[in-house]
Amino acid sequence: MMSTSLYLVPDQADDNAANRRTGLWVFMGVVGMLFFLFSCAYVMRMGLPDWRPLPFVPWQLWLSTALLAAAGVAWRRGAVGWGCVLSLAFLASQLWAWRAADFALGANPANSFFYLITGLHALHVAGGLVVAAGARRSRSMVQLCARYWHFMLVLWLAMFGLLFRVTPELVRQVCDAF
């Protein structure tokens, strides 16, 4: 007599990989929306009279960008160790940028948003590193880490542009066009 349970129980390995992929897409959607909402708050806050743009771009942020891009490449190639090392270097570079910028937190809303947005992004990279600690066990996990790191890079580029390239004048021009 044949057991019907063989047909009702899916292959566990394939099911887990599909679940992980779906979970990552959902998580990236949630994180994307979180940063989108902070971006909306940033742009809306720009319209108030006490807004002063950030005075300069710390060069360490350019280094951070290069390190995050290199980490994404390392993850894509399956170099887990290098991906982790470069991601840790990204976090160190972020801390270095905070010290170099020394924007007074309460002096200007733009300063507060700078620390909030870059800190939140760094927190998500650090969380990715925690998950990545177990990535060596499976090729599919390494691929998911690569996807996440690419997402973190795209998100970082968007936030970098928002913080240092979007101005109240640009926002007014876009709003007036509609």
PDB file of C-alpha atoms in Angstrom:
ATOM      1  CA  MET A   1       0.000   0.000   0.000  1.00  0.00           C
ATOM      2  CA  MET A   2       1.337   3.422  -0.999  1.00  0.00           C
ATOM      3  CA  SER A   3       1.390   6.301   1.438  1.00  0.00           C
ATOM      4  CA  THR A   4      -0.393   9.411   0.195  1.00  0.00           C
ATOM      5  CA  SER A   5       1.754  11.590   2.439  1.00  0.00           C
ATOM      6  CA  LEU A   6       4.541  11.348  -0.136  1.00  0.00           C
ATOM      7  CA  TYR A   7       2.419  13.416  -2.489  1.00  0.00           C
ATOM      8  CA  LEU A   8       1.202  15.907   0.095  1.00  0.00           C
ATOM      9  CA  VAL A   9       4.565  16.904   1.544  1.00  0.00           C
ATOM     10  CA  PRO A  10       6.611  19.100  -0.770  1.00  0.00           C
ATOM     11  CA  ASP A  11      10.348  18.775  -1.146  1.00  0.00           C
ATOM     12  CA  GLN A  12      11.631  20.607   1.939  1.00  0.00           C
ATOM     13  CA  ALA A  13      14.819  22.025   0.371  1.00  0.00           C
ATOM     14  CA  ASP A  14      13.048  23.625  -2.611  1.00  0.00           C
ATOM     15  CA  ASP A  15      10.206  24.899  -0.441  1.00  0.00           C
ATOM     16  CA  ASN A  16      12.587  26.588   1.998  1.00  0.00           C
ATOM     17  CA  ALA A  17      14.479  28.314  -0.819  1.00  0.00           C
ATOM     18  CA  ALA A  18      11.227  29.607  -2.311  1.00  0.00           C
ATOM     19  CA  ASN A  19      10.059  30.772   1.108  1.00  0.00           C
ATOM     20  CA  ARG A  20      13.348  32.584   1.694  1.00  0.00           C
ATOM     21  CA  ARG A  21      13.136  34.314  -1.693  1.00  0.00           C
ATOM     22  CA  THR A  22       9.564  35.408  -1.027  1.00  0.00           C
ATOM     23  CA  GLY A  23      10.463  36.547   2.468  1.00  0.00           C
ATOM     24  CA  LEU A  24      13.360  38.600   1.167  1.00  0.00           C
ATOM     25  CA  TRP A  25      11.170  40.294  -1.468  1.00  0.00           C
ATOM     26  CA  VAL A  26       8.570  41.143   1.167  1.00  0.00           C
ATOM     27  CA  PHE A  27      11.246  42.439   3.537  1.00  0.00           C
ATOM     28  CA  MET A  28      12.827  44.578   0.811  1.00  0.00           C
ATOM     29  CA  GLY A  29       9.379  45.971   0.000  1.00  0.00           C
ATOM     30  CA  VAL A  30       8.828  46.928   3.632  1.00  0.00           C
ATOM     31  CA  VAL A  31      12.290  48.484   3.930  1.00  0.00           C
ATOM     32  CA  GLY A  32      11.811  50.307   0.639  1.00  0.00           C
ATOM     33  CA  MET A  33       8.533  51.762   1.869  1.00  0.00           C
ATOM     34  CA  LEU A  34      10.138  52.800   5.161  1.00  0.00           C
ATOM     35  CA  PHE A  35      12.829  54.743   3.328  1.00  0.00           C
ATOM     36  CA  PHE A  36      10.264  56.134   0.863  1.00  0.00           C
ATOM     37  CA  LEU A  37       8.235  57.510   3.758  1.00  0.00           C
ATOM     38  CA  PHE A  38      11.307  59.043   5.391  1.00  0.00           C
ATOM     39  CA  SER A  39      12.144  60.567   1.993  1.00  0.00           C
ATOM     40  CA  CYS A  40       8.647  62.067   1.799  1.00  0.00           C
ATOM     41  CA  ALA A  41       9.040  63.502   5.303  1.00  0.00           C
ATOM     42  CA  TYR A  42      12.456  64.919   4.313  1.00  0.00           C
ATOM     43  CA  VAL A  43      11.053  66.602   1.202  1.00  0.00           C
ATOM     44  CA  MET A  44       8.012  67.984   3.047  1.00  0.00           C
ATOM     45  CA  ARG A  45      10.178  69.286   5.902  1.00  0.00           C
ATOM     46  CA  MET A  46      12.338  71.101   3.373  1.00  0.00           C
ATOM     47  CA  GLY A  47       9.555  73.604   2.729  1.00  0.00           C
ATOM     48  CA  LEU A  48       9.687  75.148   6.199  1.00  0.00           C
ATOM     49  CA  PRO A  49      11.694  78.318   6.841  1.00  0.00           C
ATOM     50  CA  ASP A  50      14.222  76.842   9.281  1.00  0.00           C
ATOM     51  CA  TRP A  51      15.592  74.411   6.669  1.00  0.00           C
ATOM     52  CA  ARG A  52      19.250  74.787   5.755  1.00  0.00           C
ATOM     53  CA  PRO A  53      20.867  72.267   3.391  1.00  0.00           C
ATOM     54  CA  LEU A  54      23.770  70.196   4.637  1.00  0.00           C
ATOM     55  CA  PRO A  55      26.938  72.262   4.247  1.00  0.00           C
ATOM     56  CA  PHE A  56      29.105  69.632   2.528  1.00  0.00           C
ATOM     57  CA  VAL A  57      29.368  65.989   1.559  1.00  0.00           C
ATOM     58  CA  PRO A  58      31.925  64.207   3.744  1.00  0.00           C
ATOM     59  CA  TRP A  59      34.341  62.428   1.415  1.00  0.00           C
ATOM     60  CA  GLN A  60      34.000  59.323   3.563  1.00  0.00           C
ATOM     61  CA  LEU A  61      30.500  58.883   2.125  1.00  0.00           C
ATOM     62  CA  TRP A  62      32.010  58.471  -1.343  1.00  0.00           C
ATOM     63  CA  LEU A  63      34.287  55.822   0.153  1.00  0.00           C
ATOM     64  CA  SER A  64      31.243  54.183   1.764  1.00  0.00           C
ATOM     65  CA  THR A  65      29.526  54.067  -1.608  1.00  0.00           C
ATOM     66  CA  ALA A  66      32.508  52.355  -3.220  1.00  0.00           C
ATOM     67  CA  LEU A  67      32.763  49.861  -0.349  1.00  0.00           C
ATOM     68  CA  LEU A  68      29.085  48.949  -0.555  1.00  0.00           C
ATOM     69  CA  ALA A  69      29.340  48.495  -4.328  1.00  0.00           C
ATOM     70  CA  ALA A  70      32.411  46.290  -3.876  1.00  0.00           C
ATOM     71  CA  ALA A  71      30.568  44.256  -1.228  1.00  0.00           C
ATOM     72  CA  GLY A  72      27.728  43.694  -3.684  1.00  0.00           C
ATOM     73  CA  VAL A  73      30.196  42.460  -6.300  1.00  0.00           C
ATOM     74  CA  ALA A  74      31.834  40.141  -3.762  1.00  0.00           C
ATOM     75  CA  TRP A  75      28.461  38.700  -2.774  1.00  0.00           C
ATOM     76  CA  ARG A  76      27.513  38.241  -6.426  1.00  0.00           C
ATOM     77  CA  ARG A  77      30.689  36.241  -6.999  1.00  0.00           C
ATOM     78  CA  GLY A  78      30.048  34.120  -3.929  1.00  0.00           C
ATOM     79  CA  ALA A  79      32.967  35.554  -1.965  1.00  0.00           C
ATOM     80  CA  VAL A  80      31.175  35.554   1.386  1.00  0.00           C
ATOM     81  CA  GLY A  81      34.235  36.501   3.416  1.00  0.00           C
ATOM     82  CA  TRP A  82      35.034  39.488   1.230  1.00  0.00           C
ATOM     83  CA  GLY A  83      31.387  40.522   1.178  1.00  0.00           C
ATOM     84  CA  CYS A  84      31.320  40.588   4.966  1.00  0.00           C
ATOM     85  CA  VAL A  85      34.674  42.372   5.294  1.00  0.00           C
ATOM     86  CA  LEU A  86      33.672  45.043   2.771  1.00  0.00           C
ATOM     87  CA  SER A  87      30.321  45.498   4.490  1.00  0.00           C
ATOM     88  CA  LEU A  88      32.036  45.954   7.844  1.00  0.00           C
ATOM     89  CA  ALA A  89      34.353  48.475   6.174  1.00  0.00           C
ATOM     90  CA  PHE A  90      31.238  50.268   4.893  1.00  0.00           C
ATOM     91  CA  LEU A  91      29.919  50.528   8.443  1.00  0.00           C
ATOM     92  CA  ALA A  92      33.285  51.793   9.709  1.00  0.00           C
ATOM     93  CA  SER A  93      33.356  54.360   6.920  1.00  0.00           C
ATOM     94  CA  GLN A  94      29.870  55.523   7.903  1.00  0.00           C
ATOM     95  CA  LEU A  95      31.005  56.073  11.484  1.00  0.00           C
ATOM     96  CA  TRP A  96      34.054  57.907  10.195  1.00  0.00           C
ATOM     97  CA  ALA A  97      31.800  60.122   8.052  1.00  0.00           C
ATOM     98  CA  TRP A  98      29.642  60.956  11.064  1.00  0.00           C
ATOM     99  CA  ARG A  99      32.705  62.022  13.036  1.00  0.00           C
ATOM    100  CA  ALA A 100      34.127  64.015  10.123  1.00  0.00           C
ATOM    101  CA  ALA A 101      30.830  65.738   9.329  1.00  0.00           C
ATOM    102  CA  ASP A 102      30.144  66.691  12.930  1.00  0.00           C
ATOM    103  CA  PHE A 103      26.767  68.151  11.944  1.00  0.00           C
ATOM    104  CA  ALA A 104      25.143  69.422  15.124  1.00  0.00           C
ATOM    105  CA  LEU A 105      22.145  67.146  15.569  1.00  0.00           C
ATOM    106  CA  GLY A 106      19.638  69.751  16.754  1.00  0.00           C
ATOM    107  CA  ALA A 107      20.984  72.747  14.839  1.00  0.00           C
ATOM    108  CA  ASN A 108      19.050  72.079  11.663  1.00  0.00           C
ATOM    109  CA  PRO A 109      16.407  69.563  10.563  1.00  0.00           C
ATOM    110  CA  ALA A 110      18.603  68.514   7.627  1.00  0.00           C
ATOM    111  CA  ASN A 111      21.317  67.478  10.084  1.00  0.00           C
ATOM    112  CA  SER A 112      18.866  65.309  12.017  1.00  0.00           C
ATOM    113  CA  PHE A 113      17.641  63.672   8.817  1.00  0.00           C
ATOM    114  CA  PHE A 114      21.253  63.004   7.797  1.00  0.00           C
ATOM    115  CA  TYR A 115      21.895  60.969  10.939  1.00  0.00           C
ATOM    116  CA  LEU A 116      18.476  59.315  10.864  1.00  0.00           C
ATOM    117  CA  ILE A 117      18.667  58.157   7.247  1.00  0.00           C
ATOM    118  CA  THR A 118      22.321  57.105   7.195  1.00  0.00           C
ATOM    119  CA  GLY A 119      21.973  55.440  10.597  1.00  0.00           C
ATOM    120  CA  LEU A 120      18.871  53.540   9.547  1.00  0.00           C
ATOM    121  CA  HIS A 121      20.632  52.361   6.402  1.00  0.00           C
ATOM    122  CA  ALA A 122      23.682  51.275   8.419  1.00  0.00           C
ATOM    123  CA  LEU A 123      21.374  49.365  10.757  1.00  0.00           C
ATOM    124  CA  HIS A 124      19.953  47.437   7.789  1.00  0.00           C
ATOM    125  CA  VAL A 125      23.446  46.628   6.519  1.00  0.00           C
ATOM    126  CA  ALA A 126      24.400  45.409  10.012  1.00  0.00           C
ATOM    127  CA  GLY A 127      21.256  43.275  10.129  1.00  0.00           C
ATOM    128  CA  GLY A 128      22.180  41.839   6.744  1.00  0.00           C
ATOM    129  CA  LEU A 129      25.568  40.893   8.163  1.00  0.00           C
ATOM    130  CA  VAL A 130      23.911  39.007  11.009  1.00  0.00           C
ATOM    131  CA  VAL A 131      21.889  36.993   8.499  1.00  0.00           C
ATOM    132  CA  ALA A 132      24.951  36.589   6.280  1.00  0.00           C
ATOM    133  CA  ALA A 133      26.782  34.814   9.097  1.00  0.00           C
ATOM    134  CA  GLY A 134      24.940  31.643   8.101  1.00  0.00           C
ATOM    135  CA  ALA A 135      25.147  32.188   4.342  1.00  0.00           C
ATOM    136  CA  ARG A 136      28.110  29.880   3.735  1.00  0.00           C
ATOM    137  CA  ARG A 137      25.879  26.873   4.259  1.00  0.00           C
ATOM    138  CA  SER A 138      23.926  27.280   1.072  1.00  0.00           C
ATOM    139  CA  ARG A 139      24.389  28.638  -2.418  1.00  0.00           C
ATOM    140  CA  SER A 140      20.821  29.959  -2.411  1.00  0.00           C
ATOM    141  CA  MET A 141      21.537  31.940   0.782  1.00  0.00           C
ATOM    142  CA  VAL A 142      24.604  33.506  -0.838  1.00  0.00           C
ATOM    143  CA  GLN A 143      22.450  34.499  -3.827  1.00  0.00           C
ATOM    144  CA  LEU A 144      19.855  36.025  -1.529  1.00  0.00           C
ATOM    145  CA  CYS A 145      22.579  37.965   0.279  1.00  0.00           C
ATOM    146  CA  ALA A 146      23.821  39.248  -3.078  1.00  0.00           C
ATOM    147  CA  ARG A 147      20.305  40.406  -3.947  1.00  0.00           C
ATOM    148  CA  TYR A 148      19.971  42.123  -0.582  1.00  0.00           C
ATOM    149  CA  TRP A 149      23.321  43.878  -0.933  1.00  0.00           C
ATOM    150  CA  HIS A 150      22.369  45.142  -4.394  1.00  0.00           C
ATOM    151  CA  PHE A 151      19.133  46.441  -2.889  1.00  0.00           C
ATOM    152  CA  MET A 152      21.107  48.140  -0.102  1.00  0.00           C
ATOM    153  CA  LEU A 153      23.356  49.778  -2.719  1.00  0.00           C
ATOM    154  CA  VAL A 154      20.409  51.100  -4.767  1.00  0.00           C
ATOM    155  CA  LEU A 155      18.762  52.334  -1.584  1.00  0.00           C
ATOM    156  CA  TRP A 156      22.008  53.990  -0.489  1.00  0.00           C
ATOM    157  CA  LEU A 157      22.403  55.765  -3.839  1.00  0.00           C
ATOM    158  CA  ALA A 158      18.825  57.062  -3.605  1.00  0.00           C
ATOM    159  CA  MET A 159      19.344  58.313  -0.047  1.00  0.00           C
ATOM    160  CA  PHE A 160      22.719  59.836  -0.927  1.00  0.00           C
ATOM    161  CA  GLY A 161      21.100  61.737  -3.790  1.00  0.00           C
ATOM    162  CA  LEU A 162      18.213  62.800  -1.589  1.00  0.00           C
ATOM    163  CA  LEU A 163      20.458  64.167   1.152  1.00  0.00           C
ATOM    164  CA  PHE A 164      22.928  66.012  -1.041  1.00  0.00           C
ATOM    165  CA  ARG A 165      21.282  66.719  -4.403  1.00  0.00           C
ATOM    166  CA  VAL A 166      17.613  67.428  -3.691  1.00  0.00           C
ATOM    167  CA  THR A 167      17.128  71.070  -2.762  1.00  0.00           C
ATOM    168  CA  PRO A 168      14.056  73.088  -1.780  1.00  0.00           C
ATOM    169  CA  GLU A 169      14.295  74.882  -5.146  1.00  0.00           C
ATOM    170  CA  LEU A 170      14.250  71.584  -7.038  1.00  0.00           C
ATOM    171  CA  VAL A 171      11.244  70.400  -5.031  1.00  0.00           C
ATOM    172  CA  ARG A 172       9.401  73.667  -5.774  1.00  0.00           C
ATOM    173  CA  GLN A 173      10.149  73.361  -9.509  1.00  0.00           C
ATOM    174  CA  VAL A 174       8.861  69.772  -9.585  1.00  0.00           C
ATOM    175  CA  CYS A 175       5.740  70.677  -7.600  1.00  0.00           C
ATOM    176  CA  ASP A 176       5.045  73.718  -9.808  1.00  0.00           C
ATOM    177  CA  ALA A 177       5.255  71.517 -12.892  1.00  0.00           C
ATOM    178  CA  PHE A 178       2.260  69.568 -11.656  1.00  0.00           C
TER     179      PHE A 178
END
